[in-house]
Coordinates of C-alpha atoms in Angstrom, one line a residue:
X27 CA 100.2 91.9 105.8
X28 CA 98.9 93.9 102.9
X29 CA 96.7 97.5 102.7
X30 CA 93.4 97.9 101.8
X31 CA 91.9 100.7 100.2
X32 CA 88.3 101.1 99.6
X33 CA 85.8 104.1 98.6
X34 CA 82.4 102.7 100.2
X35 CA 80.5 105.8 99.5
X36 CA 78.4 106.2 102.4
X37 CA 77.8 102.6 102.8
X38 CA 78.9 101.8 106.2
X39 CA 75.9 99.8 107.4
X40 CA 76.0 96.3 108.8
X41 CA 76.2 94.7 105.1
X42 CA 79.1 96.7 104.6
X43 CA 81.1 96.0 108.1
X44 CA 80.4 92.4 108.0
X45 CA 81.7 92.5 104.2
X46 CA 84.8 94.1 105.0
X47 CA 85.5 91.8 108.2
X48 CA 85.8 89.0 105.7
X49 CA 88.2 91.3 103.2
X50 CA 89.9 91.9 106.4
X51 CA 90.2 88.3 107.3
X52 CA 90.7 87.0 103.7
X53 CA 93.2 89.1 102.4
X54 CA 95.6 89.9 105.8
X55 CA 94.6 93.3 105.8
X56 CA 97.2 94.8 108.1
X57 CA 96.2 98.8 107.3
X58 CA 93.4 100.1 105.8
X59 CA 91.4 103.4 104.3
X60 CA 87.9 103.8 104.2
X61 CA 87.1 106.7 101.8
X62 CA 83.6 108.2 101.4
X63 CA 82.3 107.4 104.9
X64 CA 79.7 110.3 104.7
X65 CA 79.7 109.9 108.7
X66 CA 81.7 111.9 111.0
X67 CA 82.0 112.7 114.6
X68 CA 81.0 110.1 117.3
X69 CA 78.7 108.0 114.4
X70 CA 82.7 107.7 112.6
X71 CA 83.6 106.0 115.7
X72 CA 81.4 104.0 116.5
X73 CA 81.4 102.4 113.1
X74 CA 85.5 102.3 113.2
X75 CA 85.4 100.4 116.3
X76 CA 83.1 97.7 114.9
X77 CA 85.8 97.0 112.3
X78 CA 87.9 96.0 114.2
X79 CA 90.9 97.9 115.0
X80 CA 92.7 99.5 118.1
X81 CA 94.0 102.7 116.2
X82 CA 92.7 105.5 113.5
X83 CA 93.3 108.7 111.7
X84 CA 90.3 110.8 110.4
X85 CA 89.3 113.0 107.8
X86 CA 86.2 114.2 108.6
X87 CA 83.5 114.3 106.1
X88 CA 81.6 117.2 105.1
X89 CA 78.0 116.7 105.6
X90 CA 77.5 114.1 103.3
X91 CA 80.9 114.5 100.6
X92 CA 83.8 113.1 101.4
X93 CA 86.0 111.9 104.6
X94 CA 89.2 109.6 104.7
X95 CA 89.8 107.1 108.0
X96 CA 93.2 105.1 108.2
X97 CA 92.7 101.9 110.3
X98 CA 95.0 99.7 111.7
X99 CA 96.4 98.0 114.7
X100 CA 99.1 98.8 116.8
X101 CA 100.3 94.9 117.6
X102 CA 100.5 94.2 114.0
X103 CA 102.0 97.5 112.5
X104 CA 103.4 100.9 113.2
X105 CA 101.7 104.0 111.8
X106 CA 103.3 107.5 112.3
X107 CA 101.3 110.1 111.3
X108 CA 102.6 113.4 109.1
X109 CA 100.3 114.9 107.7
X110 CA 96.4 115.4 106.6
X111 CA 94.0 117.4 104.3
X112 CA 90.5 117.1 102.9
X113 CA 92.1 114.8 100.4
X114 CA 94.8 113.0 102.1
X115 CA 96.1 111.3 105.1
X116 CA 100.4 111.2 105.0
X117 CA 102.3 108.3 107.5
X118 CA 105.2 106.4 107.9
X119 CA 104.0 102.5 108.1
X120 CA 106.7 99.9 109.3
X121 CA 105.1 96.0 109.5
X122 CA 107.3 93.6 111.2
X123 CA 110.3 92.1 109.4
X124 CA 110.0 94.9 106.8
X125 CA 110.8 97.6 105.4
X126 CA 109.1 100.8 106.5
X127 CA 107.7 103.1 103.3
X128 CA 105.5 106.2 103.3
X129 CA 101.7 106.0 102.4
X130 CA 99.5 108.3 101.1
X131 CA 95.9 107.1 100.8
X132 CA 94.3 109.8 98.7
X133 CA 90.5 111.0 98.0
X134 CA 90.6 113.2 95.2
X135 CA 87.2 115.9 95.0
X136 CA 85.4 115.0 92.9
X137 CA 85.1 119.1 91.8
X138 CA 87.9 119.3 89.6
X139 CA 88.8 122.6 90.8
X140 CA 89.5 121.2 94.4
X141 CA 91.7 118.5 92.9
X142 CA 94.4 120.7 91.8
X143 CA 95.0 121.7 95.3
X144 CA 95.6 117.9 96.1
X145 CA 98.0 117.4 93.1
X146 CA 100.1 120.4 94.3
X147 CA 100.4 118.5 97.7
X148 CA 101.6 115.4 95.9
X149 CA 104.0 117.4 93.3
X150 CA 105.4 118.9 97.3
X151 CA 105.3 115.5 98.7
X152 CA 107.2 113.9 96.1
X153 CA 109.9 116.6 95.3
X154 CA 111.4 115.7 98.6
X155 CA 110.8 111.9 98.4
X156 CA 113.9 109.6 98.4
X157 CA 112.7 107.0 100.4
X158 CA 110.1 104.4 99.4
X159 CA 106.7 105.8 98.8
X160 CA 103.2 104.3 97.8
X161 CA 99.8 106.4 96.7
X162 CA 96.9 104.7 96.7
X163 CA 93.2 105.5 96.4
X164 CA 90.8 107.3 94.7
X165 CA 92.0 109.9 92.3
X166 CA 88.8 110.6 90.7
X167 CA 90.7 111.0 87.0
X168 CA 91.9 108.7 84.6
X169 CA 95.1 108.5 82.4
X170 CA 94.2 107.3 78.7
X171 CA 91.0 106.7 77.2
X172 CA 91.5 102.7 77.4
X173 CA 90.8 103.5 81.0
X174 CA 86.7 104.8 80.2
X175 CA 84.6 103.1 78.2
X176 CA 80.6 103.9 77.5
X177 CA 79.7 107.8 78.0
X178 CA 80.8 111.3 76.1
X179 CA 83.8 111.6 74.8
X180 CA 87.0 111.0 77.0
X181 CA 88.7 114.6 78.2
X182 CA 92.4 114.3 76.9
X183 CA 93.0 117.1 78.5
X184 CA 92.5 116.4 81.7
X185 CA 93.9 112.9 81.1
X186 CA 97.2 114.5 80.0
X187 CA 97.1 116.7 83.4
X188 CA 96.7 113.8 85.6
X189 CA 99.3 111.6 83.7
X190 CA 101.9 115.2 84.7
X191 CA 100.8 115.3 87.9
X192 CA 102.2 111.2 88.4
X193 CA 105.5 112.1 85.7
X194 CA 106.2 115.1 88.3
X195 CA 105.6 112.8 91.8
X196 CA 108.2 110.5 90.0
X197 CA 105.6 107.7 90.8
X198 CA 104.9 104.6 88.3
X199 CA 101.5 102.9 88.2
X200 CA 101.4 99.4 89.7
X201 CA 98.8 97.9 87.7
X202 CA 96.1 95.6 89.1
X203 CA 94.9 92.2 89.0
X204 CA 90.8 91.7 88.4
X205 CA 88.2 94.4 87.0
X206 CA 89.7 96.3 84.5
X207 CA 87.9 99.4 85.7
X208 CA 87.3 100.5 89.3
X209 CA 84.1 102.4 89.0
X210 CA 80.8 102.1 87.1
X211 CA 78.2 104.8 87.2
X212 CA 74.4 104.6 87.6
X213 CA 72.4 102.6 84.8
X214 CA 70.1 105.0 83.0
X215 CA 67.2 103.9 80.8
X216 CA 68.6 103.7 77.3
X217 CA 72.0 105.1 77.8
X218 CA 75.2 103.0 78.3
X219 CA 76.6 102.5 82.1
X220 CA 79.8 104.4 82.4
X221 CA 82.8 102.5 83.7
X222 CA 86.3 104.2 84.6
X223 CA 89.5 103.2 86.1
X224 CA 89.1 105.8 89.1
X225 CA 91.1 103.9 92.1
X226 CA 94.9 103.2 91.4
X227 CA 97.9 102.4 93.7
X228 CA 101.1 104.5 92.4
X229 CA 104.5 104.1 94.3
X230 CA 108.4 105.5 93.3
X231 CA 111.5 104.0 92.2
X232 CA 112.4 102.9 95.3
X233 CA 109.3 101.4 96.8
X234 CA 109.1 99.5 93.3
X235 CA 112.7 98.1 93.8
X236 CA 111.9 97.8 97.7
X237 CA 108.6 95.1 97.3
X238 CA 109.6 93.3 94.3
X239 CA 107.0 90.8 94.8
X240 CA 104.2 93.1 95.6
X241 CA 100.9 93.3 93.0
X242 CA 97.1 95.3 93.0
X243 CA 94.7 93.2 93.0
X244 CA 91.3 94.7 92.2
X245 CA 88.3 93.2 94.6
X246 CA 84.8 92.6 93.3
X247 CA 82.8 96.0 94.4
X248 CA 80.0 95.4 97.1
X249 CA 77.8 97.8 98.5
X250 CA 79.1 100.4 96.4
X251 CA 80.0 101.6 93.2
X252 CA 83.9 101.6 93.7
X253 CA 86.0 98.4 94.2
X254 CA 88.6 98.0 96.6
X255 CA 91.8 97.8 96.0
X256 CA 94.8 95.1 97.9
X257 CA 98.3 96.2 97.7
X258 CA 99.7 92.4 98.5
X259 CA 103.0 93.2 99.6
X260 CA 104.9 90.1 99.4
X261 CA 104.4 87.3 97.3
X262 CA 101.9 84.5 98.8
X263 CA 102.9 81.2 96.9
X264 CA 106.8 80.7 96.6
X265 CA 108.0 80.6 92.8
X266 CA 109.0 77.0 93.0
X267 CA 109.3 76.0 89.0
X268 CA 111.9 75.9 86.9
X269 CA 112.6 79.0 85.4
X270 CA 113.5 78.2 81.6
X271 CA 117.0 78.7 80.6
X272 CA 118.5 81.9 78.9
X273 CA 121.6 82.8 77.3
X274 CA 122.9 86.1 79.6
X275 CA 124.6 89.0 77.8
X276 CA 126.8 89.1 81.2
X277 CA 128.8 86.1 80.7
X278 CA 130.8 87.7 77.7
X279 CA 132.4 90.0 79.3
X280 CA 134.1 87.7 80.7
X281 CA 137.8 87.5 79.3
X282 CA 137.4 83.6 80.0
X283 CA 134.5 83.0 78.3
X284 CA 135.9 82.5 74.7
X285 CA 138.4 79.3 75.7
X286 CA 135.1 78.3 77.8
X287 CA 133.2 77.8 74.8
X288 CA 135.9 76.7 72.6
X289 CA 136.4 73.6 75.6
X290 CA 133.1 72.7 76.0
X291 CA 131.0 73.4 72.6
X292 CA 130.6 69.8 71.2
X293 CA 131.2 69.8 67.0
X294 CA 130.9 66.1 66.9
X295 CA 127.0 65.8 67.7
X296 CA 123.7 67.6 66.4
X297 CA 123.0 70.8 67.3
X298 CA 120.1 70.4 69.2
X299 CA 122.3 68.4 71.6
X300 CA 125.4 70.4 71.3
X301 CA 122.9 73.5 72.5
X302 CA 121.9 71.2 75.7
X303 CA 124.8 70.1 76.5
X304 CA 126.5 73.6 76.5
X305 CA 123.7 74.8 78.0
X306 CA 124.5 72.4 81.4
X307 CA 127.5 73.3 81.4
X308 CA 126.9 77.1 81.2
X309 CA 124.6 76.8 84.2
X310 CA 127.8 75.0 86.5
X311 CA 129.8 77.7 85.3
X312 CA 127.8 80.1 86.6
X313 CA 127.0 78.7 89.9
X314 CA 130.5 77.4 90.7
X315 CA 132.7 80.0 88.5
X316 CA 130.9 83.3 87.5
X317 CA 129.0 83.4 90.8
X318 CA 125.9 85.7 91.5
X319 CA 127.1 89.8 90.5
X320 CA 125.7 91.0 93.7
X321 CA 127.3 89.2 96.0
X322 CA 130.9 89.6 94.2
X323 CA 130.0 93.4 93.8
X324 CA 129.2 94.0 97.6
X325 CA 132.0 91.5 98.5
X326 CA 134.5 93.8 96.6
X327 CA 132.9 97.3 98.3
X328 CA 133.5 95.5 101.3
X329 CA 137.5 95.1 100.5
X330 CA 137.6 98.5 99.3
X331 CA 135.8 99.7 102.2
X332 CA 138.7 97.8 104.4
X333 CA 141.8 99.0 102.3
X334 CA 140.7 102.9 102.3
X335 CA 140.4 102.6 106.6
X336 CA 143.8 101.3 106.7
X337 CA 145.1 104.0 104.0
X338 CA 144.0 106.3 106.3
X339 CA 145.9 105.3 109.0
X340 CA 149.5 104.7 107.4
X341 CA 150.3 104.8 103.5
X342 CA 151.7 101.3 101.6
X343 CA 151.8 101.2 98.1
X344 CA 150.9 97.7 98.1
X345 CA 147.3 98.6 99.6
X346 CA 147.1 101.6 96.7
X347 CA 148.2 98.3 94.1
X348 CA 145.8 96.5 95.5
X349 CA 142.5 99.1 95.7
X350 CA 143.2 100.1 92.2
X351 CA 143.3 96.2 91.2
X352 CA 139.7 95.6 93.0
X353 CA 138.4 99.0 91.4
X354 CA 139.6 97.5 88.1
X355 CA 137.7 94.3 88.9
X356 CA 134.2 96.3 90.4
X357 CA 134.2 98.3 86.7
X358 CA 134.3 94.9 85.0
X359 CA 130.9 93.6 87.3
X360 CA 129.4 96.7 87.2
X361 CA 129.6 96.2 83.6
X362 CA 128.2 92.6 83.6
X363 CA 125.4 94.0 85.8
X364 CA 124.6 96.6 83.7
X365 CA 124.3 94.2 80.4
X366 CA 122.0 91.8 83.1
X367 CA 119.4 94.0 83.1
X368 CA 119.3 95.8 80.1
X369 CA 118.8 92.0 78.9
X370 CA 116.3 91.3 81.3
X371 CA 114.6 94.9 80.9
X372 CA 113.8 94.0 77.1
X373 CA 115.4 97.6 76.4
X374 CA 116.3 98.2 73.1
X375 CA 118.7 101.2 73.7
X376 CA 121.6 101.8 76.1
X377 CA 124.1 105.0 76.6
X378 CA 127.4 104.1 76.8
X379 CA 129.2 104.5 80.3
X380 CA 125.8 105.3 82.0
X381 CA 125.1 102.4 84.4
X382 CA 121.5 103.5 85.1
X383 CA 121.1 99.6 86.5
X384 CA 117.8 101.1 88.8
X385 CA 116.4 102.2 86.0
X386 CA 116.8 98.8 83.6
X387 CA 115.9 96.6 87.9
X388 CA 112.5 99.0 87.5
X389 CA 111.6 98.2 83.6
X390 CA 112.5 94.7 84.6
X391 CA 109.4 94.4 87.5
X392 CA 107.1 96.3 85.8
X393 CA 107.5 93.9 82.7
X394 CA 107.5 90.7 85.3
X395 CA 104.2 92.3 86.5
X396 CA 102.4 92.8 83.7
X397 CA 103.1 89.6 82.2
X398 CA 102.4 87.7 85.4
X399 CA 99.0 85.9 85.0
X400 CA 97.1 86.0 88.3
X401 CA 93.6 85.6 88.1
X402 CA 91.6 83.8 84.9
X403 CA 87.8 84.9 83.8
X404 CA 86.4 81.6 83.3
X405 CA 83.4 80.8 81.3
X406 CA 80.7 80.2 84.1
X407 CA 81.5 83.9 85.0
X408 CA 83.4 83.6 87.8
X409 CA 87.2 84.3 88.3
X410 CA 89.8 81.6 89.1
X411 CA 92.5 82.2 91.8
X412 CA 95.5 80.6 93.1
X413 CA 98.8 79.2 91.4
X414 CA 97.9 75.7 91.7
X415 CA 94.6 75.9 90.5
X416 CA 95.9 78.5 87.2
X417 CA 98.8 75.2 86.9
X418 CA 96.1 73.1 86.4
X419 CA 93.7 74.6 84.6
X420 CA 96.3 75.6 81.9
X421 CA 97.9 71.8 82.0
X422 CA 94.1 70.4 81.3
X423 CA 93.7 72.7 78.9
X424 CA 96.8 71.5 76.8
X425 CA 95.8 68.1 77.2
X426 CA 92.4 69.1 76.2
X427 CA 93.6 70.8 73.0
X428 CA 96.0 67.7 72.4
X429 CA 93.4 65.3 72.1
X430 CA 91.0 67.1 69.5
X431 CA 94.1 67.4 67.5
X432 CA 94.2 63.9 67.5

């Protein structure tokens, strides 16, 4: 199940309801937040019960400005509600068979003097925050100029502001997938169109670390001049290649490595084959030998956890030989964690003794993410979607590019 986010401006007629019943359909929508209704009272609910679901939170609009509804239904996922303003509804959202997280689906003013009420809500929200946390909607602000293009002059200022507000929520921006910008302004005669990355999904640390697999995934925009915005959750398609094989810092610290290499590094043949054949071997060794450094780590707690119950019952020096053994054996894999993913973060600096390993598990997704291909803009002008289909588009095109080279 994934949320859906989606500033319609006012457009809630049948074009739009029938549009977002396919969105809904299409995409798994489990939760969603319409923002910009422009309708209120009993009109509100009678267009929220024509989409489709059993339960909702409103924002009322304000004559014609503004107005947030959160949609959902109760057999497929559980909402608690917090709190709301004019610029925010705050729940607790738990889908089956996984793990609950805090939403804040946001409609920033678009007065900039009403926004900084909003971002002082946030900065409160997030002060407190330790458990996983996602903000999505429309902020109504950008971060960098790459994120305007045609019109005056971008505001760093304000873009500075905005980018403190995030850096004090302790949130990190979750990309997307699609249109690079979210919003595109009326088309005068003889002036540019104005186009701005306006709508954004921002989560913490530990909603990061919490839906490794999740992705943004900008929608075309229909009906209005925002697209919506999917927060896919988990991962669709299963990662069935083969990944391609590295070299990991990890396996040095072993004290065994060195006679490992010296048995099993082949002088007697080239070195392309000396490199696979190590290679092979490296892999067994780490399946059947090294082992995964999570499972020995929590394996280890788990002793540890044991041996300081039964200390506390009666003392035995062979328990206190034995904890200070398996500490000495934890420092060791918290080491060969720590070198995992500082290699895998592409970091190029590292305090000693600080095992920050959330930190380097963070850089690591965000890179994954942003290197991830997802979608491809092909030439007829539409976009192509769907691992297979990017598998073999890319395969023809290498055999495509292998034949004119012939």
């Amino acid at each position: 199940m994934n949320v859906f986010i989606w500033n319609c401006r006012g457009a809630v007629k049948r074009q739009f309801r029938s549009t977002f019943n396919r969105f809904k359909i299409k995409y798994k929508v489990g939760v969603a937040a319409i923002l910009e209704p422009r309708v209120s009272g009993e009109k509100a609910i009678r267009v929220i019960n024509k989409l489709g679901f059993s339960n909702h939170i409103v924002v009322d609009a304000h004559g014609f400005s503004g107005g947030i509804w959160l949609l959902w239904n109760s057999n497929e996922v559980k909402v608690s509600f917090i709190s709301k303003q004019d610029q925010f509804i705050h729940c607790w959202i738990e889908f089956a068979e996984m793990k609950g997280f805090y939403w804040t689906a946001v409609y920033a003013s678009p007065h900039e003097g009403k926004r900084k009420s909003l971002w002082e809500d946030l900065r409160l929200i997030g002060r407190t925050m330790d458990d996983p946390w996602l903000v999505s909607g429309d902020f109504n602000e950008i971060v960098c100029a790459e994120e305007k293009r045609g019109g005056g002059p971008v505001d760093y200022n304000r873009c500075n502001q905005f980018s403190n507000v995030l850096s004090a929520c302790g949130v990190l921006d979750l990309g997307g997938g699609g249109n690079r910008f979210t919003w595109r302004g009326p088309k005068f005669l003889h002036l540019n169109r104005i186009f701005k990355r306006l709508d954004r999904a921002v989560a913490n640390e530990c909603w990061r670390t919490s839906f490794e697999d999740a992705d943004v995934l900008t929608l075309p925009g229909l009906f209005s001049d925002h697209c919506p915005i999917l927060v896919r959750l988990v991962k669709e398609d299963s990662d069935w290649r083969e990944r391609p094989f590295s070299f990991l810092l990890s396996w040095q610290c072993d004290p065994r490595f060195n006679n490992f290499f010296k048995a099993n590094w082949k002088k007697d043949t080239s070195m392309c084959d000396s490199l696979k054949s190590f290679a092979h071997a490296l892999k067994d060794r780490n399946k059947n030998v090294f082992g995964f450094i999570q499972h020995k780590k929590n394996r280890i707690i788990a002793r540890l956890d044991g041996i300081q119950k039964l200390s506390s019952c009666n003392n035995s020096r062979q328990l206190e030989k034995l904890e200070a053994n398996l500490k000495k054996e934890l420092s060791g894999i918290l080491d060969q964690e720590e070198h995992l993913w500082f290699q895998k973060s592409r970091r190029d600096w590292i305090r000693d003794g600080d095992r920050n390993t959330r930190f380097y598990h963070t850089s690591t997704l965000i890179r994954r993410k942003r290197n991830k291909v997802i979608k491809l803009h092909l030439a007829a002008g539409h976009w192509l979607i769907g691992e297979e289909a990017l598998i073999a588009m890319a395969r023809n095109f290498i055999l495509i590019s292998s034949k004119k080279k012939l």
